[in-house]
PDB file of C-alpha atoms in Angstrom:
ATOM      1  CA  UNK A 132      -2.481 -32.632   1.774  1.00 77.00           C
ATOM      2  CA  UNK A 133      -4.707 -31.499   4.570  1.00 88.00           C
ATOM      3  CA  UNK A 134      -7.950 -29.613   4.073  1.00 89.00           C
ATOM      4  CA  UNK A 135      -6.279 -26.329   5.017  1.00 90.00           C
ATOM      5  CA  UNK A 136      -3.594 -26.830   2.366  1.00 92.00           C
ATOM      6  CA  UNK A 137      -6.163 -27.651  -0.326  1.00 94.00           C
ATOM      7  CA  UNK A 138      -8.174 -24.563   0.606  1.00 94.00           C
ATOM      8  CA  UNK A 139      -5.017 -22.479   0.608  1.00 95.00           C
ATOM      9  CA  UNK A 140      -3.990 -23.658  -2.858  1.00 95.00           C
ATOM     10  CA  UNK A 141      -7.479 -22.947  -4.233  1.00 96.00           C
ATOM     11  CA  UNK A 142      -7.524 -19.434  -2.730  1.00 96.00           C
ATOM     12  CA  UNK A 143      -3.953 -18.741  -3.819  1.00 96.00           C
ATOM     13  CA  UNK A 144      -4.656 -19.767  -7.421  1.00 96.00           C
ATOM     14  CA  UNK A 145      -7.803 -17.612  -7.332  1.00 96.00           C
ATOM     15  CA  UNK A 146      -5.850 -14.603  -6.021  1.00 96.00           C
ATOM     16  CA  UNK A 147      -2.991 -14.898  -8.508  1.00 96.00           C
ATOM     17  CA  UNK A 148      -5.285 -15.682 -11.451  1.00 96.00           C
ATOM     18  CA  UNK A 149      -7.565 -12.713 -10.879  1.00 96.00           C
ATOM     19  CA  UNK A 150      -4.531 -10.482 -10.303  1.00 95.00           C
ATOM     20  CA  UNK A 151      -3.294 -11.599 -13.740  1.00 95.00           C
ATOM     21  CA  UNK A 152      -6.682 -10.618 -15.165  1.00 94.00           C
ATOM     22  CA  UNK A 153      -6.279  -7.181 -13.544  1.00 93.00           C
ATOM     23  CA  UNK A 154      -2.970  -6.936 -15.392  1.00 92.00           C
ATOM     24  CA  UNK A 155      -4.273  -7.900 -18.832  1.00 91.00           C
ATOM     25  CA  UNK A 156      -7.953  -6.926 -18.953  1.00 89.00           C
ATOM     26  CA  UNK A 157      -8.813  -4.134 -21.362  1.00 87.00           C
ATOM     27  CA  UNK A 158     -11.975  -3.081 -19.557  1.00 88.00           C
ATOM     28  CA  UNK A 159     -11.379  -0.729 -16.645  1.00 88.00           C
ATOM     29  CA  UNK A 160     -14.441  -1.729 -14.640  1.00 89.00           C
ATOM     30  CA  UNK A 161     -13.586  -5.413 -15.075  1.00 91.00           C
ATOM     31  CA  UNK A 162     -10.099  -4.641 -13.737  1.00 92.00           C
ATOM     32  CA  UNK A 163     -11.623  -3.153 -10.578  1.00 92.00           C
ATOM     33  CA  UNK A 164     -13.962  -6.141 -10.178  1.00 93.00           C
ATOM     34  CA  UNK A 165     -11.127  -8.672 -10.618  1.00 94.00           C
ATOM     35  CA  UNK A 166      -9.247  -6.702  -7.971  1.00 95.00           C
ATOM     36  CA  UNK A 167     -12.217  -7.399  -5.676  1.00 94.00           C
ATOM     37  CA  UNK A 168     -11.781 -11.141  -6.301  1.00 95.00           C
ATOM     38  CA  UNK A 169      -8.040 -10.936  -5.537  1.00 95.00           C
ATOM     39  CA  UNK A 170      -8.583  -9.017  -2.311  1.00 95.00           C
ATOM     40  CA  UNK A 171     -11.399 -11.335  -1.221  1.00 95.00           C
ATOM     41  CA  UNK A 172      -9.254 -14.415  -1.825  1.00 96.00           C
ATOM     42  CA  UNK A 173      -6.515 -12.780   0.248  1.00 96.00           C
ATOM     43  CA  UNK A 174      -9.025 -12.236   3.068  1.00 95.00           C
ATOM     44  CA  UNK A 175      -9.762 -15.973   2.936  1.00 95.00           C
ATOM     45  CA  UNK A 176      -6.014 -16.703   3.070  1.00 95.00           C
ATOM     46  CA  UNK A 177      -5.707 -14.503   6.163  1.00 95.00           C
ATOM     47  CA  UNK A 178      -8.484 -16.542   7.790  1.00 93.00           C
ATOM     48  CA  UNK A 179      -6.559 -19.755   7.017  1.00 92.00           C
ATOM     49  CA  UNK A 180      -3.438 -18.206   8.571  1.00 92.00           C
ATOM     50  CA  UNK A 181      -5.426 -17.517  11.793  1.00 90.00           C
ATOM     51  CA  UNK A 182      -5.423 -13.746  11.301  1.00 91.00           C
ATOM     52  CA  UNK A 183      -9.129 -13.350  11.858  1.00 92.00           C
ATOM     53  CA  UNK A 184      -9.242  -9.625  12.648  1.00 94.00           C
ATOM     54  CA  UNK A 185      -6.944  -8.726   9.725  1.00 94.00           C
ATOM     55  CA  UNK A 186      -9.239 -10.708   7.415  1.00 95.00           C
ATOM     56  CA  UNK A 187     -12.315  -8.744   8.453  1.00 94.00           C
ATOM     57  CA  UNK A 188     -10.443  -5.447   8.266  1.00 94.00           C
ATOM     58  CA  UNK A 189      -9.369  -6.454   4.766  1.00 94.00           C
ATOM     59  CA  UNK A 190     -12.997  -7.096   3.804  1.00 94.00           C
ATOM     60  CA  UNK A 191     -14.172  -3.833   5.361  1.00 93.00           C
ATOM     61  CA  UNK A 192     -11.465  -1.483   4.134  1.00 92.00           C
ATOM     62  CA  UNK A 193     -10.253  -2.992   0.874  1.00 90.00           C
ATOM     63  CA  UNK A 194     -13.408  -4.566  -0.497  1.00 89.00           C
ATOM     64  CA  UNK A 195     -15.657  -1.999   1.085  1.00 88.00           C
ATOM     65  CA  UNK A 196     -13.823   1.296   0.778  1.00 90.00           C
ATOM     66  CA  UNK A 197     -10.816   1.129  -1.523  1.00 91.00           C
ATOM     67  CA  UNK A 198     -12.508  -0.612  -4.457  1.00 91.00           C
ATOM     68  CA  UNK A 199     -15.515   1.695  -4.180  1.00 91.00           C
ATOM     69  CA  UNK A 200     -13.117   4.669  -4.239  1.00 90.00           C
ATOM     70  CA  UNK A 201     -11.416   3.253  -7.339  1.00 91.00           C
ATOM     71  CA  UNK A 202     -14.750   2.764  -9.116  1.00 90.00           C
ATOM     72  CA  UNK A 203     -15.753   6.266  -8.005  1.00 87.00           C
ATOM     73  CA  UNK A 204     -12.568   7.674  -9.567  1.00 88.00           C
ATOM     74  CA  UNK A 205     -13.205   5.729 -12.784  1.00 87.00           C
ATOM     75  CA  UNK A 206     -16.690   7.231 -12.874  1.00 87.00           C
ATOM     76  CA  UNK A 207     -15.502  10.792 -12.177  1.00 85.00           C
ATOM     77  CA  UNK A 208     -12.822  10.613 -14.848  1.00 83.00           C
ATOM     78  CA  UNK A 209     -15.529   9.719 -17.370  1.00 70.00           C
ATOM     79  CA  UNK A 210     -13.972   6.383 -18.221  1.00 65.00           C
ATOM     80  CA  UNK A 211     -15.780   4.925 -21.191  1.00 68.00           C
ATOM     81  CA  UNK A 212     -17.474   1.666 -20.284  1.00 70.00           C
ATOM     82  CA  UNK A 213     -16.388  -1.218 -22.470  1.00 72.00           C
ATOM     83  CA  UNK A 214     -13.226  -2.448 -24.105  1.00 77.00           C
ATOM     84  CA  UNK A 215     -10.488   0.147 -24.442  1.00 77.00           C
ATOM     85  CA  UNK A 216      -7.361  -0.018 -26.532  1.00 77.00           C
ATOM     86  CA  UNK A 217      -4.063   1.520 -25.527  1.00 77.00           C
ATOM     87  CA  UNK A 218      -4.374   0.809 -21.821  1.00 81.00           C
ATOM     88  CA  UNK A 219      -0.960  -0.829 -21.790  1.00 84.00           C
ATOM     89  CA  UNK A 220       2.176   1.173 -22.383  1.00 82.00           C
ATOM     90  CA  UNK A 221       4.563   0.530 -25.267  1.00 82.00           C
ATOM     91  CA  UNK A 222       7.344  -0.642 -22.969  1.00 85.00           C
ATOM     92  CA  UNK A 223       5.291  -3.538 -21.660  1.00 88.00           C
ATOM     93  CA  UNK A 224       7.996  -6.062 -22.590  1.00 92.00           C
ATOM     94  CA  UNK A 225      10.469  -4.273 -20.334  1.00 93.00           C
ATOM     95  CA  UNK A 226       7.893  -4.059 -17.535  1.00 93.00           C
ATOM     96  CA  UNK A 227       7.125  -7.758 -17.974  1.00 94.00           C
ATOM     97  CA  UNK A 228      10.843  -8.566 -17.759  1.00 95.00           C
ATOM     98  CA  UNK A 229      11.237  -6.537 -14.554  1.00 95.00           C
ATOM     99  CA  UNK A 230       8.125  -8.091 -12.993  1.00 95.00           C
ATOM    100  CA  UNK A 231       9.102 -11.672 -13.902  1.00 95.00           C
ATOM    101  CA  UNK A 232      12.633 -11.201 -12.605  1.00 96.00           C
ATOM    102  CA  UNK A 233      11.340  -9.647  -9.365  1.00 95.00           C
ATOM    103  CA  UNK A 234       9.032 -12.619  -8.831  1.00 96.00           C
ATOM    104  CA  UNK A 235      11.761 -15.087  -9.757  1.00 96.00           C
ATOM    105  CA  UNK A 236      14.278 -13.576  -7.341  1.00 96.00           C
ATOM    106  CA  UNK A 237      11.720 -13.567  -4.517  1.00 95.00           C
ATOM    107  CA  UNK A 238      10.575 -17.147  -5.171  1.00 95.00           C
ATOM    108  CA  UNK A 239      14.163 -18.437  -5.370  1.00 96.00           C
ATOM    109  CA  UNK A 240      15.226 -16.634  -2.193  1.00 95.00           C
ATOM    110  CA  UNK A 241      12.169 -17.876  -0.283  1.00 94.00           C
ATOM    111  CA  UNK A 242      12.500 -21.444  -1.501  1.00 93.00           C
ATOM    112  CA  UNK A 243      16.195 -21.553  -0.603  1.00 94.00           C
ATOM    113  CA  UNK A 244      15.641 -19.979   2.797  1.00 91.00           C
ATOM    114  CA  UNK A 245      12.392 -21.581   3.962  1.00 91.00           C
ATOM    115  CA  UNK A 246      12.212 -24.895   2.104  1.00 88.00           C
ATOM    116  CA  UNK A 247      11.366 -27.050   5.103  1.00 87.00           C
ATOM    117  CA  UNK A 248       9.651 -24.468   7.293  1.00 88.00           C
ATOM    118  CA  UNK A 249       6.078 -25.285   8.273  1.00 89.00           C
ATOM    119  CA  UNK A 250       3.357 -23.204   9.860  1.00 87.00           C
ATOM    120  CA  UNK A 251       1.560 -25.052  12.625  1.00 84.00           C
ATOM    121  CA  UNK A 252      -1.400 -23.039  13.804  1.00 81.00           C
ATOM    122  CA  UNK A 253      -2.112 -23.340  17.528  1.00 77.00           C
ATOM    123  CA  UNK A 254      -5.269 -22.107  19.175  1.00 73.00           C
ATOM    124  CA  UNK A 255      -3.299 -19.427  21.017  1.00 70.00           C
ATOM    125  CA  UNK A 256      -2.264 -17.887  17.696  1.00 72.00           C
ATOM    126  CA  UNK A 257      -5.719 -16.918  16.536  1.00 81.00           C
ATOM    127  CA  UNK A 258      -5.667 -13.165  16.030  1.00 81.00           C
ATOM    128  CA  UNK A 259      -9.174 -12.414  17.212  1.00 87.00           C
ATOM    129  CA  UNK A 260     -10.343  -8.845  17.730  1.00 89.00           C
ATOM    130  CA  UNK A 261      -9.716  -9.229  21.477  1.00 91.00           C
ATOM    131  CA  UNK A 262      -6.119 -10.393  21.072  1.00 89.00           C
ATOM    132  CA  UNK A 263      -5.188  -7.881  18.394  1.00 92.00           C
ATOM    133  CA  UNK A 264      -6.928  -5.063  20.252  1.00 92.00           C
ATOM    134  CA  UNK A 265      -5.060  -5.738  23.486  1.00 92.00           C
ATOM    135  CA  UNK A 266      -1.660  -5.800  21.763  1.00 92.00           C
ATOM    136  CA  UNK A 267      -2.557  -2.820  19.567  1.00 92.00           C
ATOM    137  CA  UNK A 268      -3.413  -0.675  22.589  1.00 93.00           C
ATOM    138  CA  UNK A 269      -0.612  -2.187  24.656  1.00 91.00           C
ATOM    139  CA  UNK A 270       2.696  -2.627  22.886  1.00 91.00           C
ATOM    140  CA  UNK A 271       1.800  -0.737  19.731  1.00 93.00           C
ATOM    141  CA  UNK A 272      -0.101   2.249  21.091  1.00 94.00           C
ATOM    142  CA  UNK A 273       2.527   4.855  20.102  1.00 95.00           C
ATOM    143  CA  UNK A 274       2.611   3.676  16.486  1.00 94.00           C
ATOM    144  CA  UNK A 275      -1.194   3.620  16.502  1.00 94.00           C
ATOM    145  CA  UNK A 276      -1.372   7.263  17.621  1.00 95.00           C
ATOM    146  CA  UNK A 277       1.230   8.324  15.036  1.00 95.00           C
ATOM    147  CA  UNK A 278      -0.817   6.505  12.400  1.00 95.00           C
ATOM    148  CA  UNK A 279      -3.934   8.423  13.434  1.00 94.00           C
ATOM    149  CA  UNK A 280      -2.035  11.701  12.917  1.00 95.00           C
ATOM    150  CA  UNK A 281      -0.930  10.413   9.493  1.00 95.00           C
ATOM    151  CA  UNK A 282      -4.525   9.654   8.542  1.00 94.00           C
ATOM    152  CA  UNK A 283      -5.569  13.141   9.638  1.00 95.00           C
ATOM    153  CA  UNK A 284      -2.798  14.671   7.512  1.00 95.00           C
ATOM    154  CA  UNK A 285      -3.856  12.562   4.513  1.00 94.00           C
ATOM    155  CA  UNK A 286      -7.467  13.673   5.006  1.00 92.00           C
ATOM    156  CA  UNK A 287      -6.478  17.353   5.116  1.00 93.00           C
ATOM    157  CA  UNK A 288      -4.233  16.864   2.082  1.00 92.00           C
ATOM    158  CA  UNK A 289      -6.970  15.173   0.062  1.00 91.00           C
ATOM    159  CA  UNK A 290      -9.426  17.966   0.873  1.00 90.00           C
ATOM    160  CA  UNK A 291      -6.841  20.639   0.028  1.00 91.00           C
ATOM    161  CA  UNK A 292      -6.082  18.942  -3.291  1.00 88.00           C
ATOM    162  CA  UNK A 293      -9.637  18.383  -4.377  1.00 81.00           C
ATOM    163  CA  UNK A 294     -11.273  21.702  -3.568  1.00 83.00           C
ATOM    164  CA  UNK A 295     -11.574  24.031  -6.527  1.00 74.00           C
ATOM    165  CA  UNK A 296      -8.591  26.356  -6.628  1.00 64.00           C
ATOM    166  CA  UNK A 297      -9.153  30.071  -6.165  1.00 62.00           C
ATOM    167  CA  UNK A 298      -7.170  30.961  -9.282  1.00 59.00           C
ATOM    168  CA  UNK A 299      -9.337  28.940 -11.614  1.00 53.00           C
ATOM    169  CA  UNK A 300     -12.742  30.218 -10.475  1.00 51.00           C
ATOM    170  CA  UNK A 301     -12.986  33.403  -8.494  1.00 45.00           C
ATOM    171  CA  UNK A 302      -9.395  34.309  -7.721  1.00 41.00           C
ATOM    172  CA  UNK A 303      -9.044  37.063 -10.311  1.00 42.00           C
ATOM    173  CA  UNK A 304     -12.209  38.833  -9.295  1.00 41.00           C
ATOM    174  CA  UNK A 305     -11.137  38.821  -5.656  1.00 40.00           C
ATOM    175  CA  UNK A 306      -7.786  40.334  -6.608  1.00 40.00           C
ATOM    176  CA  UNK A 307      -9.494  42.950  -8.751  1.00 41.00           C
ATOM    177  CA  UNK A 308     -11.697  43.857  -5.850  1.00 38.00           C
ATOM    178  CA  UNK A 309      -8.584  44.351  -3.727  1.00 38.00           C
ATOM    179  CA  UNK A 310      -7.172  46.809  -6.217  1.00 39.00           C
TER     180      UNK A 310
ATOM    181  CA  UNK B   5       1.041 -26.108   5.918  1.00 83.00           C
ATOM    182  CA  UNK B   6       4.435 -25.262   4.393  1.00 90.00           C
ATOM    183  CA  UNK B   7       5.513 -21.664   4.882  1.00 92.00           C
ATOM    184  CA  UNK B   8       6.486 -21.626   1.211  1.00 93.00           C
ATOM    185  CA  UNK B   9       2.861 -21.563  -0.024  1.00 94.00           C
ATOM    186  CA  UNK B  10       1.991 -18.061   1.218  1.00 94.00           C
ATOM    187  CA  UNK B  11       5.463 -16.808   0.348  1.00 95.00           C
ATOM    188  CA  UNK B  12       5.148 -17.961  -3.265  1.00 95.00           C
ATOM    189  CA  UNK B  13       1.649 -16.489  -3.581  1.00 95.00           C
ATOM    190  CA  UNK B  14       2.877 -13.156  -2.219  1.00 96.00           C
ATOM    191  CA  UNK B  15       5.908 -13.154  -4.544  1.00 96.00           C
ATOM    192  CA  UNK B  16       3.692 -13.723  -7.586  1.00 96.00           C
ATOM    193  CA  UNK B  17       1.237 -11.044  -6.457  1.00 96.00           C
ATOM    194  CA  UNK B  18       4.110  -8.601  -5.959  1.00 96.00           C
ATOM    195  CA  UNK B  19       5.437  -9.298  -9.455  1.00 96.00           C
ATOM    196  CA  UNK B  20       1.992  -8.791 -10.985  1.00 96.00           C
ATOM    197  CA  UNK B  21       1.648  -5.546  -9.027  1.00 95.00           C
ATOM    198  CA  UNK B  22       5.012  -4.351 -10.362  1.00 95.00           C
ATOM    199  CA  UNK B  23       3.876  -5.147 -13.906  1.00 95.00           C
ATOM    200  CA  UNK B  24       0.530  -3.360 -13.487  1.00 94.00           C
ATOM    201  CA  UNK B  25       2.171  -0.276 -11.957  1.00 93.00           C
ATOM    202  CA  UNK B  26       4.832  -0.084 -14.675  1.00 92.00           C
ATOM    203  CA  UNK B  27       3.019  -1.109 -17.855  1.00 92.00           C
ATOM    204  CA  UNK B  28      -0.463   0.352 -17.488  1.00 90.00           C
ATOM    205  CA  UNK B  29      -1.111   3.849 -18.767  1.00 88.00           C
ATOM    206  CA  UNK B  30      -4.329   4.663 -16.907  1.00 89.00           C
ATOM    207  CA  UNK B  31      -3.536   6.328 -13.568  1.00 91.00           C
ATOM    208  CA  UNK B  32      -6.262   4.438 -11.675  1.00 91.00           C
ATOM    209  CA  UNK B  33      -4.819   1.140 -12.932  1.00 92.00           C
ATOM    210  CA  UNK B  34      -1.393   2.208 -11.670  1.00 93.00           C
ATOM    211  CA  UNK B  35      -2.962   2.739  -8.239  1.00 93.00           C
ATOM    212  CA  UNK B  36      -4.469  -0.765  -8.459  1.00 93.00           C
ATOM    213  CA  UNK B  37      -0.966  -2.127  -9.070  1.00 94.00           C
ATOM    214  CA  UNK B  38       0.306  -0.373  -5.955  1.00 94.00           C
ATOM    215  CA  UNK B  39      -2.572  -1.914  -3.994  1.00 94.00           C
ATOM    216  CA  UNK B  40      -1.587  -5.384  -5.271  1.00 95.00           C
ATOM    217  CA  UNK B  41       1.995  -4.850  -4.096  1.00 95.00           C
ATOM    218  CA  UNK B  42       0.858  -3.673  -0.653  1.00 96.00           C
ATOM    219  CA  UNK B  43      -1.360  -6.747  -0.346  1.00 95.00           C
ATOM    220  CA  UNK B  44       1.553  -9.019  -1.211  1.00 96.00           C
ATOM    221  CA  UNK B  45       3.543  -7.434   1.615  1.00 95.00           C
ATOM    222  CA  UNK B  46       0.588  -7.911   3.979  1.00 95.00           C
ATOM    223  CA  UNK B  47       0.397 -11.608   3.110  1.00 96.00           C
ATOM    224  CA  UNK B  48       4.090 -11.966   3.935  1.00 95.00           C
ATOM    225  CA  UNK B  49       3.629 -10.222   7.285  1.00 95.00           C
ATOM    226  CA  UNK B  50       0.685 -12.401   8.267  1.00 94.00           C
ATOM    227  CA  UNK B  51       2.432 -15.604   7.148  1.00 93.00           C
ATOM    228  CA  UNK B  52       5.566 -14.875   9.170  1.00 93.00           C
ATOM    229  CA  UNK B  53       3.443 -13.886  12.162  1.00 92.00           C
ATOM    230  CA  UNK B  54       1.786 -17.313  12.045  1.00 90.00           C
ATOM    231  CA  UNK B  55       5.198 -18.937  11.535  1.00 91.00           C
ATOM    232  CA  UNK B  56       6.915 -17.342  14.543  1.00 89.00           C
ATOM    233  CA  UNK B  57       3.896 -17.567  16.931  1.00 87.00           C
ATOM    234  CA  UNK B  58       4.596 -13.978  17.902  1.00 82.00           C
ATOM    235  CA  UNK B  59       3.416 -13.001  21.382  1.00 83.00           C
ATOM    236  CA  UNK B  60       2.687  -9.355  20.570  1.00 85.00           C
ATOM    237  CA  UNK B  61       1.280 -10.170  17.082  1.00 87.00           C
ATOM    238  CA  UNK B  62       3.843  -7.996  15.293  1.00 90.00           C
ATOM    239  CA  UNK B  63       2.989  -9.235  11.820  1.00 91.00           C
ATOM    240  CA  UNK B  64      -0.750  -8.844  12.130  1.00 93.00           C
ATOM    241  CA  UNK B  65      -0.491  -5.389  13.729  1.00 94.00           C
ATOM    242  CA  UNK B  66       1.927  -4.272  11.005  1.00 94.00           C
ATOM    243  CA  UNK B  67      -0.504  -5.631   8.401  1.00 95.00           C
ATOM    244  CA  UNK B  68      -3.239  -3.465   9.947  1.00 95.00           C
ATOM    245  CA  UNK B  69      -0.909  -0.453   9.811  1.00 95.00           C
ATOM    246  CA  UNK B  70      -0.123  -1.168   6.152  1.00 95.00           C
ATOM    247  CA  UNK B  71      -3.864  -1.339   5.408  1.00 94.00           C
ATOM    248  CA  UNK B  72      -4.359   2.060   7.081  1.00 94.00           C
ATOM    249  CA  UNK B  73      -1.434   3.587   5.182  1.00 94.00           C
ATOM    250  CA  UNK B  74      -2.824   2.107   1.960  1.00 93.00           C
ATOM    251  CA  UNK B  75      -6.190   3.741   2.670  1.00 92.00           C
ATOM    252  CA  UNK B  76      -4.463   7.110   3.166  1.00 93.00           C
ATOM    253  CA  UNK B  77      -2.431   6.551   0.002  1.00 93.00           C
ATOM    254  CA  UNK B  78      -5.444   5.691  -2.124  1.00 92.00           C
ATOM    255  CA  UNK B  79      -7.309   8.757  -0.860  1.00 91.00           C
ATOM    256  CA  UNK B  80      -4.459  11.122  -1.712  1.00 93.00           C
ATOM    257  CA  UNK B  81      -3.705   9.290  -4.968  1.00 92.00           C
ATOM    258  CA  UNK B  82      -7.275   9.587  -6.209  1.00 91.00           C
ATOM    259  CA  UNK B  83      -7.373  13.263  -5.226  1.00 91.00           C
ATOM    260  CA  UNK B  84      -4.250  13.814  -7.364  1.00 91.00           C
ATOM    261  CA  UNK B  85      -5.766  11.770 -10.220  1.00 91.00           C
ATOM    262  CA  UNK B  86      -8.947  13.854 -10.172  1.00 90.00           C
ATOM    263  CA  UNK B  87      -6.910  17.077 -10.095  1.00 90.00           C
ATOM    264  CA  UNK B  88      -4.852  15.906 -13.085  1.00 90.00           C
ATOM    265  CA  UNK B  89      -8.054  15.012 -14.916  1.00 90.00           C
ATOM    266  CA  UNK B  90      -9.496  18.445 -14.183  1.00 88.00           C
ATOM    267  CA  UNK B  91      -6.462  20.244 -15.602  1.00 88.00           C
ATOM    268  CA  UNK B  92      -5.513  17.924 -18.488  1.00 87.00           C
ATOM    269  CA  UNK B  93      -8.825  16.237 -19.406  1.00 86.00           C
ATOM    270  CA  UNK B  94      -7.031  12.880 -19.441  1.00 84.00           C
ATOM    271  CA  UNK B  95      -5.136  10.708 -16.934  1.00 86.00           C
ATOM    272  CA  UNK B  96      -2.814   8.892 -19.288  1.00 87.00           C
ATOM    273  CA  UNK B  97       0.411   8.721 -17.287  1.00 86.00           C
ATOM    274  CA  UNK B  98       2.565   8.319 -20.426  1.00 85.00           C
ATOM    275  CA  UNK B  99       1.434  11.709 -21.714  1.00 85.00           C
ATOM    276  CA  UNK B 100       2.004  13.630 -18.467  1.00 85.00           C
ATOM    277  CA  UNK B 101       5.472  14.939 -19.317  1.00 83.00           C
ATOM    278  CA  UNK B 102       5.510  18.453 -17.844  1.00 82.00           C
ATOM    279  CA  UNK B 103       8.086  17.465 -15.229  1.00 82.00           C
ATOM    280  CA  UNK B 104      10.346  15.545 -17.601  1.00 79.00           C
ATOM    281  CA  UNK B 105      14.038  16.466 -17.684  1.00 79.00           C
ATOM    282  CA  UNK B 106      14.553  17.739 -21.234  1.00 74.00           C
ATOM    283  CA  UNK B 107      16.971  20.031 -23.025  1.00 69.00           C
ATOM    284  CA  UNK B 108      15.853  23.261 -24.662  1.00 63.00           C
ATOM    285  CA  UNK B 109      14.991  21.945 -28.134  1.00 61.00           C
ATOM    286  CA  UNK B 110      12.808  19.166 -26.715  1.00 60.00           C
ATOM    287  CA  UNK B 111      11.069  21.648 -24.464  1.00 57.00           C
ATOM    288  CA  UNK B 112      10.257  23.911 -27.410  1.00 55.00           C
ATOM    289  CA  UNK B 113       8.844  20.955 -29.316  1.00 55.00           C
ATOM    290  CA  UNK B 114       6.733  19.981 -26.316  1.00 52.00           C
ATOM    291  CA  UNK B 115       5.425  23.534 -25.935  1.00 53.00           C
ATOM    292  CA  UNK B 116       4.475  23.668 -29.600  1.00 50.00           C
ATOM    293  CA  UNK B 117       2.684  20.367 -29.266  1.00 52.00           C
ATOM    294  CA  UNK B 118       0.761  21.641 -26.297  1.00 52.00           C
ATOM    295  CA  UNK B 119      -0.218  24.784 -28.177  1.00 51.00           C
ATOM    296  CA  UNK B 120      -1.480  22.743 -31.103  1.00 49.00           C
ATOM    297  CA  UNK B 121      -3.362  20.249 -28.946  1.00 49.00           C
ATOM    298  CA  UNK B 122      -6.291  22.403 -27.716  1.00 45.00           C
TER     299      UNK B 122
END
């Protein structure tokens, strides 16, 4: 095995192991922190696969923003710190069966289809910020603009959902004033 | 390196994400499961991009798009979770049954339960 393969196996085991801990941990904050480990290991895997820009975007957006948002939501929903019981639903055996069969089907299909395929990284493949930026604003510029509209819509939707509704606070008084 | 390594890692991550999204009862944990599944898809995209030596970097650009969509999804999802918490005082997804398809007797029982609860 080459150094890259050894590093890949270490990072892959780290990612899958901490994802398993996300699935079984009974402490909500620990779940979020194990998710950080999974996402960080995936960023390392992206670096090994020569996707440099995607790796840094992963660190910035997932580790920086998404996990902080999740912790923020845990804090706002007054999650008790410490071990909780009843975090897993009663039909966990069924969910486990579905998850294991999904993984098994995917692994079997991939190992039948790509048993001998190898990735050989060339220097031209390295997805630096320059390379990704030039393709993103060249071939993919329409999708990029549509995505920016989608992000704007999501922003407006999140604000509309999270502002206090008129009915709950002052809506009745306003209607009374109208009468 | 063999293409199978990243594919197997992404398959396992996807399965774990499916389990977390289906079996966990806390709404924030369900969102974490969705994030795991999206990351598994991203790993597949990046691995096949490196495999095909794509000229226009399709896999990596699509992975960036998936990350952006995931950011939008987590923002909206957490807004919905906070709204549910504000109205129900809990975010246990197993107990959120207002939209369930029930017949009349079940609905009466559910209404009685809700009247007793507060």
